[in-house]
Amino acid sequence: MNKKIKVGIVGHGNLGRGVEMAISHTNDMELAAVFTRRNPDSLTPLTKNVPVYSVNDILNFKDKLDVLILCGGSATDLPKQGPELSRHFNTVDSFDTHAKIPEYFDAVDASSKGAGKVGIISVGWDPGLFSIQRALFGAVLPTGKDYTFWGKGVSQGHSDAIRRIEGVKDAKQYTVPVASAIEGARSGENPELTTREKHTRECFVVAEEGADLARIENEIKTMPNYFADYDTTVNFISEEELKRDHAGIPHGGFVIRSGKSGFDSETNHVLEFSLKLESNPEFTSSVLVAYARAAVKLNTEGVSGAKTVLDIPLSYLSEKDGATLRKELV
Amino acid sequence: MNKKIKVGIVGHGNLGRGVEMAISHTNDMELAAVFTRRNPDSLTPLTKNVPVYSVNDILNFKDKLDVLILCGGSATDLPKQGPELSRHFNTVDSFDTHAKIPEYFDAVDASSKGAGKVGIISVGWDPGLFSIQRALFGAVLPTGKDYTFWGKGVSQGHSDAIRRIEGVKDAKQYTVPVASAIEGARSGENPELTTREKHTRECFVVAEEGADLARIENEIKTMPNYFADYDTTVNFISEEELKRDHAGIPHGGFVIRSGKSGFDSETNHVLEFSLKLESNPEFTSSVLVAYARAAVKLNTEGVSGAKTVLDIPLSYLSEKDGATLRKELV
């Protein structure tokens, strides 16, 4: 029997816990250690008998782990951790600030290539599975138009933005794709869709006692970048209702390409990929774990440097070998 | 400016003509020659100024073409042409006899590897894009169940089977996925679906004058393998109606995975990929052309041997370079 792939988790929020769960669905991987910036004694992994260490001691584990899954955030954690840790370990992360991906790629590439390690960045569903579909769809039907829709699902960033408003105790925001816009994308007529036409925003807000609800609602609806460009509805509910009805972190989305073939582009085709997720972090973690396997396989073959999901053959994600995949899945 | 990739087409049926159309949607590829088993003078490509040669003379073009797209059938053409031609050229084909893919892979691998060429087999949408989705879905959610549905679309094999019945002048058969079965697959309840529950078959038949329609209908509905296991409807129509209403070759389908995460597999996720194609051969050809580009890129890097769609990073399919893809699509 082959030795199992030894995984280290860096950061133990929703994503780190999801990685623990995802590893339990594999036969070829095991969780070897969890690293945290907090006091290691304050944290108990969900998996039995897994040690917790301070991230400050992580270099002691250079030869003991096959891959690190970086479960920090894209704003401040990953821009620092990605380049630092990929100098010593194979790494996988879910860096999702789209505009900064080229710059982040270059930083991880420089550190990992010199060290002979593989750093797979921006893994998850968008970026991630959606990137794969956009690349595939565009390559097979170069004449056409892509549409990406998100939701229905919880946007953590938008929920946080509402919570920062004075008088708000707690809040949850759902991004909702507009059904008629999705139908338009599928129609083959390549409509131009504005931001407002593609998504609406639904807010569930728990206000402090005595707070001015009209002011809160107005502050939400007029907030630049987050809400002003959308049709937004605000529902004030009790703390109990928020806990009872909005505890989950569901999400989902669609990538639709309406493309053409024929000399005069007279033949229409519609390609569509969609996700419906009961737990956004658990699913993102499942994708991270599959790419952690790929990082180890690639590195074992002598590959090094930064990679995205577009650089990696799908066969590397699977526990199964090439012959089995050809027999069962091709 | 880089030199364009020089493509040769072997076989000039619906697929070969589709490849001509698909090349016209690229900026980096050109059709250099068409090869046929027929008299070359009897064939005029759709693309202007493209020479036609006998396939018997194809070895004269060993150093003049970057890749051959094999547009023959899986029953008799490809099992012979794939191994023969991949000994001399980079090749791409749409071999689609699922059960024989492992054997065909080995034959193309043996011939192409020795010659330092790349042979990409089983390219199209099933096998092809559907294989990619099944591999991706299974790797990210290993606990779960896949469903593949085909249609609504024309099955050439089933149409041919009807045409072989005595008294049938012409026929077209549509494979139709059952809406309630698709809903079941999406439900997350992992239903077991029988062949009969997943698809129905709709036949449009032009009978010879005076033919026994009841006998024809019975022969269709009881035909083993093709129709006996399905709910089949038979519609007799005129030759004019067949030409007017059933001239197209549309197709499509769905790959749905209902998968679980969480330690107790208590969290449900549904991943879905679907196609709606106005022309099955034109779309299949578009996929072949993208993989022809990949074959040339791989071979330029020194790669050789047989490959399937699971062995090739998505970035190889695109005209765009890695940095552009990261910026625009990841």
mmCIF file with all atom_site columns, N, CA and C in Angstrom, chain A residues 313-315 330, chain B residues 120-124 127-129 131-132 287 291 307-314:
data_model
loop_
_atom_site.group_PDB
_atom_site.id
_atom_site.type_symbol
_atom_site.label_atom_id
_atom_site.label_alt_id
_atom_site.label_comp_id
_atom_site.label_asym_id
_atom_site.label_entity_id
_atom_site.label_seq_id
_atom_site.pdbx_PDB_ins_code
_atom_site.Cartn_x
_atom_site.Cartn_y
_atom_site.Cartn_z
_atom_site.occupancy
_atom_site.B_iso_or_equiv
_atom_site.pdbx_formal_charge
_atom_site.auth_seq_id
_atom_site.auth_comp_id
_atom_site.auth_asym_id
_atom_site.auth_atom_id
_atom_site.pdbx_PDB_model_num
ATOM 1  N N  . PRO A 1 313 ? -3.785  19.004 -15.521 1.00 0.00 ? 313 PRO A N  1
ATOM 2  C CA . PRO A 1 313 ? -4.716  18.030 -16.112 1.00 0.00 ? 313 PRO A CA 1
ATOM 3  C C  . PRO A 1 313 ? -5.680  17.505 -15.053 1.00 0.00 ? 313 PRO A C  1
ATOM 4  N N  . LEU A 1 314 ? -6.927  17.280 -15.447 1.00 0.00 ? 314 LEU A N  1
ATOM 5  C CA . LEU A 1 314 ? -7.939  16.803 -14.502 1.00 0.00 ? 314 LEU A CA 1
ATOM 6  C C  . LEU A 1 314 ? -7.550  15.479 -13.856 1.00 0.00 ? 314 LEU A C  1
ATOM 7  N N  . SER A 1 315 ? -6.811  14.630 -14.579 1.00 0.00 ? 315 SER A N  1
ATOM 8  C CA . SER A 1 315 ? -6.443  13.319 -14.031 1.00 0.00 ? 315 SER A CA 1
ATOM 9  C C  . SER A 1 315 ? -5.627  13.449 -12.742 1.00 0.00 ? 315 SER A C  1
ATOM 10 N N  . VAL A 1 330 ? -13.972 8.237  -19.098 1.00 0.00 ? 330 VAL A N  1
ATOM 11 C CA . VAL A 1 330 ? -13.872 8.868  -20.425 1.00 0.00 ? 330 VAL A CA 1
ATOM 12 C C  . VAL A 1 330 ? -15.028 8.360  -21.286 1.00 0.00 ? 330 VAL A C  1
ATOM 13 N N  . ILE B 1 120 ? -4.201  12.491 -29.485 1.00 0.00 ? 120 ILE B N  1
ATOM 14 C CA . ILE B 1 120 ? -5.275  12.743 -28.512 1.00 0.00 ? 120 ILE B CA 1
ATOM 15 C C  . ILE B 1 120 ? -6.522  12.017 -29.005 1.00 0.00 ? 120 ILE B C  1
ATOM 16 N N  . ILE B 1 121 ? -7.030  11.107 -28.190 1.00 0.00 ? 121 ILE B N  1
ATOM 17 C CA . ILE B 1 121 ? -8.165  10.276 -28.615 1.00 0.00 ? 121 ILE B CA 1
ATOM 18 C C  . ILE B 1 121 ? -9.443  10.676 -27.882 1.00 0.00 ? 121 ILE B C  1
ATOM 19 N N  . SER B 1 122 ? -10.571 10.290 -28.480 1.00 0.00 ? 122 SER B N  1
ATOM 20 C CA . SER B 1 122 ? -11.880 10.386 -27.832 1.00 0.00 ? 122 SER B CA 1
ATOM 21 C C  . SER B 1 122 ? -12.237 11.819 -27.441 1.00 0.00 ? 122 SER B C  1
ATOM 22 N N  . VAL B 1 123 ? -12.038 12.721 -28.395 1.00 0.00 ? 123 VAL B N  1
ATOM 23 C CA . VAL B 1 123 ? -12.328 14.141 -28.198 1.00 0.00 ? 123 VAL B CA 1
ATOM 24 C C  . VAL B 1 123 ? -13.707 14.454 -28.784 1.00 0.00 ? 123 VAL B C  1
ATOM 25 N N  . GLY B 1 124 ? -14.470 15.254 -28.096 1.00 0.00 ? 124 GLY B N  1
ATOM 26 C CA . GLY B 1 124 ? -15.821 15.616 -28.545 1.00 0.00 ? 124 GLY B CA 1
ATOM 27 C C  . GLY B 1 124 ? -16.578 16.008 -27.297 1.00 0.00 ? 124 GLY B C  1
ATOM 28 N N  . PRO B 1 127 ? -17.559 10.751 -25.544 1.00 0.00 ? 127 PRO B N  1
ATOM 29 C CA . PRO B 1 127 ? -16.503 11.203 -24.634 1.00 0.00 ? 127 PRO B CA 1
ATOM 30 C C  . PRO B 1 127 ? -15.953 12.578 -25.010 1.00 0.00 ? 127 PRO B C  1
ATOM 31 N N  . GLY B 1 128 ? -15.405 13.267 -24.031 1.00 0.00 ? 128 GLY B N  1
ATOM 32 C CA . GLY B 1 128 ? -14.830 14.586 -24.262 1.00 0.00 ? 128 GLY B CA 1
ATOM 33 C C  . GLY B 1 128 ? -15.208 15.509 -23.118 1.00 0.00 ? 128 GLY B C  1
ATOM 34 N N  . LEU B 1 129 ? -16.005 16.527 -23.413 1.00 0.00 ? 129 LEU B N  1
ATOM 35 C CA . LEU B 1 129 ? -16.381 17.482 -22.369 1.00 0.00 ? 129 LEU B CA 1
ATOM 36 C C  . LEU B 1 129 ? -17.098 16.794 -21.199 1.00 0.00 ? 129 LEU B C  1
ATOM 37 N N  . SER B 1 131 ? -16.565 13.768 -20.200 1.00 0.00 ? 131 SER B N  1
ATOM 38 C CA . SER B 1 131 ? -15.535 13.044 -19.437 1.00 0.00 ? 131 SER B CA 1
ATOM 39 C C  . SER B 1 131 ? -14.834 13.991 -18.474 1.00 0.00 ? 131 SER B C  1
ATOM 40 N N  . ILE B 1 132 ? -14.523 15.198 -18.965 1.00 0.00 ? 132 ILE B N  1
ATOM 41 C CA . ILE B 1 132 ? -13.883 16.214 -18.130 1.00 0.00 ? 132 ILE B CA 1
ATOM 42 C C  . ILE B 1 132 ? -14.741 16.500 -16.903 1.00 0.00 ? 132 ILE B C  1
ATOM 43 N N  . VAL B 1 287 ? -14.618 21.210 -30.834 1.00 0.00 ? 287 VAL B N  1
ATOM 44 C CA . VAL B 1 287 ? -13.821 20.650 -29.742 1.00 0.00 ? 287 VAL B CA 1
ATOM 45 C C  . VAL B 1 287 ? -12.552 20.006 -30.309 1.00 0.00 ? 287 VAL B C  1
ATOM 46 N N  . TYR B 1 291 ? -8.473  20.842 -29.394 1.00 0.00 ? 291 TYR B N  1
ATOM 47 C CA . TYR B 1 291 ? -7.510  19.821 -28.959 1.00 0.00 ? 291 TYR B CA 1
ATOM 48 C C  . TYR B 1 291 ? -6.402  19.603 -29.982 1.00 0.00 ? 291 TYR B C  1
ATOM 49 N N  . LYS B 1 307 ? -3.045  10.504 -25.458 1.00 0.00 ? 307 LYS B N  1
ATOM 50 C CA . LYS B 1 307 ? -3.608  11.328 -24.392 1.00 0.00 ? 307 LYS B CA 1
ATOM 51 C C  . LYS B 1 307 ? -5.121  11.315 -24.531 1.00 0.00 ? 307 LYS B C  1
ATOM 52 N N  . THR B 1 308 ? -5.816  11.506 -23.401 1.00 0.00 ? 308 THR B N  1
ATOM 53 C CA . THR B 1 308 ? -7.241  11.801 -23.466 1.00 0.00 ? 308 THR B CA 1
ATOM 54 C C  . THR B 1 308 ? -7.445  13.220 -22.932 1.00 0.00 ? 308 THR B C  1
ATOM 55 N N  . VAL B 1 309 ? -8.653  13.680 -22.970 1.00 0.00 ? 309 VAL B N  1
ATOM 56 C CA . VAL B 1 309 ? -8.959  15.029 -22.469 1.00 0.00 ? 309 VAL B CA 1
ATOM 57 C C  . VAL B 1 309 ? -8.608  15.183 -20.990 1.00 0.00 ? 309 VAL B C  1
ATOM 58 N N  . LEU B 1 310 ? -8.499  14.074 -20.265 1.00 0.00 ? 310 LEU B N  1
ATOM 59 C CA . LEU B 1 310 ? -8.171  14.171 -18.834 1.00 0.00 ? 310 LEU B CA 1
ATOM 60 C C  . LEU B 1 310 ? -6.689  14.425 -18.589 1.00 0.00 ? 310 LEU B C  1
ATOM 61 N N  . ASP B 1 311 ? -5.873  14.244 -19.624 1.00 0.00 ? 311 ASP B N  1
ATOM 62 C CA . ASP B 1 311 ? -4.423  14.359 -19.467 1.00 0.00 ? 311 ASP B CA 1
ATOM 63 C C  . ASP B 1 311 ? -3.892  15.741 -19.842 1.00 0.00 ? 311 ASP B C  1
ATOM 64 N N  . ILE B 1 312 ? -4.767  16.647 -20.254 1.00 0.00 ? 312 ILE B N  1
ATOM 65 C CA . ILE B 1 312 ? -4.301  17.892 -20.866 1.00 0.00 ? 312 ILE B CA 1
ATOM 66 C C  . ILE B 1 312 ? -4.820  19.108 -20.102 1.00 0.00 ? 312 ILE B C  1
ATOM 67 N N  . PRO B 1 313 ? -3.912  19.983 -19.630 1.00 0.00 ? 313 PRO B N  1
ATOM 68 C CA . PRO B 1 313 ? -4.373  21.198 -18.944 1.00 0.00 ? 313 PRO B CA 1
ATOM 69 C C  . PRO B 1 313 ? -5.235  22.046 -19.880 1.00 0.00 ? 313 PRO B C  1
ATOM 70 N N  . LEU B 1 314 ? -6.257  22.670 -19.330 1.00 0.00 ? 314 LEU B N  1
ATOM 71 C CA . LEU B 1 314 ? -7.163  23.484 -20.136 1.00 0.00 ? 314 LEU B CA 1
ATOM 72 C C  . LEU B 1 314 ? -6.443  24.606 -20.869 1.00 0.00 ? 314 LEU B C  1
#
